[in-house]
């Protein structure tokens, strides 16, 4: 296990709480943070120590960090439990964009992703996932400035791709088509109660109803 020394200001900036069980410097300006919270911030630089290293032991025994029993801070068991859960939740949210989740897995934890409107006036990069109107969307291309009048929809399909539960693509388990999807030759898709077989891959997302693509990319199964 590894630990990092971070400032209390750093914790606040990253949405983490300085809970009583965290080892803190006596002046309250620094804390020891467990490695489970470090993954989303691996590109940042701060002192790292292995749990059994002489350096960490020396640090904790120093005047800056060594508390007497009378000086040790207290906190209720309930607060410690809730604050620890909040820290883990915030750290997970901060790092979820870098996790290799499948689309189905991402949909199961959709609430962990940020909302699209949080980025209005800001930028988005390719691959970022955002929530909008109960849906989860993947950004198709870098967006220099997110405009309020261009939310994820069919009209902005060049910018956002809706993530849907993946089906097998067989005739018994066709993929639900949502008017914003690339079609793959040999797979089956369904829309409005009709199943279609893709006869030619589109190579990119198409937006027309499947019934309008018969003879071009699909045939009725």
Short mmCIF file of C-alpha atoms in Angstrom, two decimals:
data_model
loop_
_atom_site.label_atom_id
_atom_site.label_comp_id
_atom_site.label_asym_id
_atom_site.label_seq_id
_atom_site.Cartn_x
_atom_site.Cartn_y
_atom_site.Cartn_z
CA UNK A 1 0.00 0.00 0.00
CA UNK A 2 1.07 3.54 -0.70
CA UNK A 3 0.23 6.86 0.90
CA UNK A 4 0.58 10.47 -0.16
CA UNK A 5 1.01 13.66 1.79
CA UNK A 6 -1.50 16.28 0.59
CA UNK A 7 -2.65 19.62 1.91
CA UNK A 8 -6.11 20.20 3.32
CA UNK A 9 -6.62 22.76 0.55
CA UNK A 10 -5.86 20.02 -2.02
CA UNK A 11 -8.52 17.81 -0.45
CA UNK A 12 -11.09 20.59 -0.61
CA UNK A 13 -10.25 21.40 -4.24
CA UNK A 14 -10.84 17.75 -5.18
CA UNK A 15 -14.11 17.37 -3.27
CA UNK A 16 -12.64 15.18 -0.52
CA UNK A 17 -13.27 15.49 3.20
CA UNK A 18 -10.54 15.46 5.86
CA UNK A 19 -12.10 12.79 8.07
CA UNK A 20 -10.93 12.07 11.64
CA UNK A 21 -9.36 8.73 10.72
CA UNK A 22 -6.93 10.45 8.33
CA UNK A 23 -3.57 11.12 9.91
CA UNK A 24 -3.08 14.89 9.94
CA UNK A 25 -0.22 17.20 10.77
CA UNK A 26 -0.58 18.91 14.13
CA UNK A 27 -1.26 22.29 12.55
CA UNK A 28 -4.05 20.74 10.47
CA UNK A 29 -2.62 21.85 7.13
CA UNK A 30 -1.68 18.40 5.76
CA UNK A 31 -3.07 14.86 5.72
CA UNK A 32 -1.95 11.35 4.80
CA UNK A 33 -4.10 9.97 1.99
CA UNK A 34 -4.50 6.25 1.19
CA UNK A 35 -3.65 5.08 -2.35
CA UNK A 36 -7.30 4.26 -3.18
CA UNK A 37 -7.93 7.99 -3.48
CA UNK A 38 -4.85 8.64 -5.63
CA UNK A 39 -5.77 6.80 -8.85
CA UNK A 40 -7.75 9.67 -10.45
CA UNK A 41 -4.88 12.06 -9.73
CA UNK A 42 -1.90 9.98 -10.86
CA UNK A 43 -0.62 12.83 -13.03
CA UNK A 44 -0.28 15.13 -10.04
CA UNK A 45 2.88 15.28 -8.00
CA UNK A 46 3.00 14.88 -4.25
CA UNK A 47 5.23 12.94 -1.79
CA UNK A 48 4.50 9.19 -1.95
CA UNK A 49 5.44 6.69 0.76
CA UNK A 50 5.12 2.91 1.08
CA UNK A 51 3.25 1.99 4.27
CA UNK A 52 6.26 0.29 5.89
CA UNK A 53 8.97 2.63 4.64
CA UNK A 54 11.44 4.19 7.10
CA UNK A 55 10.66 7.57 5.53
CA UNK A 56 6.95 7.33 6.42
CA UNK A 57 7.70 6.08 9.92
CA UNK A 58 10.11 8.95 10.46
CA UNK A 59 7.56 11.45 9.17
CA UNK A 60 4.80 10.19 11.47
CA UNK A 61 7.15 10.25 14.46
CA UNK A 62 8.24 13.82 13.79
CA UNK A 63 7.12 16.81 15.86
CA UNK A 64 5.02 18.00 12.92
CA UNK A 65 2.89 14.83 12.88
CA UNK A 66 3.14 13.15 16.29
CA UNK A 67 0.00 13.59 18.46
CA UNK A 68 -0.35 12.75 22.10
CA UNK A 69 -3.52 10.96 23.26
CA UNK A 70 -4.79 14.20 24.76
CA UNK A 71 -4.28 16.09 21.49
CA UNK A 72 -5.77 13.52 19.07
CA UNK A 73 -8.89 14.84 17.24
CA UNK A 74 -12.20 13.06 17.69
CA UNK A 75 -15.15 12.34 15.44
CA UNK A 76 -18.35 10.32 15.70
CA UNK A 77 -18.41 6.86 14.17
CA UNK A 78 -21.33 7.94 11.97
CA UNK A 79 -19.45 10.93 10.57
CA UNK A 80 -16.36 8.85 9.88
CA UNK A 81 -18.43 6.27 7.98
CA UNK A 82 -20.32 8.85 5.90
CA UNK A 83 -17.27 10.98 5.18
CA UNK A 84 -15.22 7.95 4.10
CA UNK A 85 -18.02 6.90 1.72
CA UNK A 86 -18.23 10.47 0.36
CA UNK A 87 -14.49 10.53 -0.26
CA UNK A 88 -14.56 7.25 -2.13
CA UNK A 89 -17.57 8.40 -4.18
CA UNK A 90 -15.88 11.67 -5.14
CA UNK A 91 -12.63 9.94 -6.02
CA UNK A 92 -14.51 7.42 -8.17
CA UNK A 93 -16.39 10.18 -10.00
CA UNK A 94 -13.14 12.02 -10.63
CA UNK A 95 -11.50 8.97 -12.18
CA UNK A 96 -14.40 7.25 -13.95
CA UNK A 97 -13.61 8.79 -17.34
CA UNK A 98 -10.27 6.95 -17.36
CA UNK A 99 -11.77 3.55 -16.45
CA UNK A 100 -12.15 0.88 -19.14
CA UNK A 101 -15.83 0.17 -18.54
CA UNK A 102 -17.93 -1.51 -21.20
CA UNK A 103 -20.98 0.39 -22.43
CA UNK A 104 -23.27 -1.92 -20.45
CA UNK A 105 -21.19 -1.36 -17.30
CA UNK A 106 -21.19 2.41 -17.85
CA UNK A 107 -24.99 2.38 -18.11
CA UNK A 108 -25.27 0.50 -14.81
CA UNK A 109 -23.31 3.27 -13.03
CA UNK A 110 -24.67 6.15 -15.13
CA UNK A 111 -25.21 8.35 -12.07
CA UNK A 112 -21.44 8.52 -11.54
CA UNK A 113 -20.92 10.51 -14.76
CA UNK A 114 -21.19 14.32 -14.90
CA UNK A 115 -24.19 16.08 -16.41
CA UNK A 116 -23.80 17.68 -19.82
CA UNK A 117 -24.91 21.11 -18.58
CA UNK A 118 -21.89 21.23 -16.25
CA UNK A 119 -19.75 21.80 -19.36
CA UNK A 120 -21.70 24.67 -20.93
CA UNK A 121 -19.16 27.35 -21.84
CA UNK A 122 -16.32 24.86 -21.31
CA UNK A 123 -14.68 22.23 -23.52
CA UNK A 124 -15.20 18.49 -23.97
CA UNK A 125 -12.77 15.96 -25.39
CA UNK A 126 -13.42 12.88 -27.49
CA UNK A 127 -14.52 9.87 -25.46
CA UNK A 128 -15.86 11.73 -22.41
CA UNK A 129 -19.23 10.40 -21.21
CA UNK A 130 -21.96 12.74 -19.95
CA UNK A 131 -25.56 12.44 -18.75
CA UNK A 132 -28.42 14.26 -20.45
CA UNK A 133 -32.20 13.73 -20.14
CA UNK A 134 -31.87 10.28 -18.54
CA UNK A 135 -29.45 9.18 -21.27
CA UNK A 136 -25.71 8.61 -21.30
CA UNK A 137 -23.73 10.03 -24.22
CA UNK A 138 -20.18 9.66 -25.53
CA UNK A 139 -18.49 12.71 -27.05
CA UNK A 140 -17.59 11.93 -30.69
CA UNK A 141 -15.11 14.77 -31.28
CA UNK A 142 -13.35 17.51 -29.39
CA UNK A 143 -15.70 20.41 -28.62
CA UNK A 144 -13.87 23.69 -28.00
CA UNK A 145 -16.88 25.40 -26.41
CA UNK A 146 -20.04 23.60 -25.34
CA UNK A 147 -23.06 25.69 -26.38
CA UNK A 148 -26.26 25.76 -24.37
CA UNK A 149 -28.41 25.39 -27.51
CA UNK A 150 -26.55 22.29 -28.73
CA UNK A 151 -27.37 19.51 -26.22
CA UNK A 152 -27.05 15.82 -27.15
CA UNK A 153 -29.77 14.95 -29.67
CA UNK A 154 -30.26 13.75 -33.23
CA UNK A 155 -29.49 17.32 -34.33
CA UNK A 156 -26.05 17.13 -32.71
CA UNK A 157 -25.35 13.49 -33.54
CA UNK A 158 -22.00 14.49 -35.03
CA UNK A 159 -20.93 15.60 -31.55
CA UNK A 160 -22.62 13.09 -29.24
CA UNK A 161 -23.41 9.37 -29.50
CA UNK A 162 -26.02 7.93 -27.17
CA UNK A 163 -24.81 4.84 -25.33
CA UNK A 164 -27.35 2.03 -25.31
CA UNK A 165 -27.33 -1.44 -23.80
CA UNK A 166 -25.46 -3.77 -26.10
CA UNK A 167 -27.39 -6.71 -27.54
CA UNK A 168 -26.05 -9.77 -29.29
CA UNK A 169 -27.02 -8.52 -32.74
CA UNK A 170 -28.54 -11.88 -33.64
CA UNK A 171 -32.02 -12.39 -35.09
CA UNK A 172 -33.16 -13.53 -31.62
CA UNK A 173 -31.40 -10.64 -29.85
CA UNK A 174 -31.39 -7.69 -32.27
CA UNK A 175 -29.76 -4.40 -31.38
CA UNK A 176 -32.29 -1.62 -30.65
CA UNK A 177 -31.69 1.12 -33.23
CA UNK A 178 -31.87 4.72 -31.97
CA UNK A 179 -31.36 6.82 -35.14
CA UNK A 180 -27.76 7.54 -34.15
CA UNK A 181 -25.78 4.39 -34.71
CA UNK A 182 -23.27 2.76 -37.02
CA UNK A 183 -24.56 -0.49 -38.59
CA UNK A 184 -22.39 -3.57 -38.95
CA UNK A 185 -22.83 -6.05 -41.78
CA UNK A 186 -24.37 -9.34 -40.67
CA UNK A 187 -25.90 -8.02 -37.47
CA UNK A 188 -29.59 -7.60 -36.77
CA UNK A 189 -31.29 -4.42 -35.59
CA UNK A 190 -34.82 -3.63 -34.46
CA UNK A 191 -36.98 -0.53 -34.67
CA UNK A 192 -40.73 -0.02 -34.24
CA UNK A 193 -41.28 -3.74 -33.80
CA UNK A 194 -39.53 -4.71 -37.04
CA UNK A 195 -36.22 -6.60 -37.24
CA UNK A 196 -33.71 -5.79 -39.96
CA UNK A 197 -30.48 -7.42 -41.09
CA UNK A 198 -27.57 -5.18 -42.05
CA UNK A 199 -26.35 -6.08 -45.54
CA UNK A 200 -23.59 -3.47 -45.74
CA UNK A 201 -21.67 -1.76 -42.93
CA UNK A 202 -22.22 1.96 -42.75
CA UNK A 203 -18.74 2.75 -41.43
CA UNK A 204 -20.17 5.67 -39.46
CA UNK A 205 -23.32 6.59 -37.60
CA UNK A 206 -26.52 6.90 -39.63
CA UNK A 207 -29.57 8.82 -38.51
CA UNK A 208 -32.44 7.80 -40.81
CA UNK A 209 -35.12 5.32 -39.69
CA UNK A 210 -34.23 1.75 -40.66
CA UNK A 211 -37.27 1.50 -42.93
CA UNK A 212 -35.69 4.25 -45.05
CA UNK A 213 -32.43 2.32 -45.30
CA UNK A 214 -33.92 -0.86 -46.79
CA UNK A 215 -32.08 -1.71 -49.97
CA UNK A 216 -29.18 0.54 -49.01
CA UNK A 217 -27.81 -0.83 -45.76
CA UNK A 218 -30.49 -3.22 -44.43
CA UNK A 219 -33.19 -5.68 -45.39
CA UNK A 220 -36.24 -6.79 -43.45
CA UNK A 221 -35.41 -10.02 -41.66
#
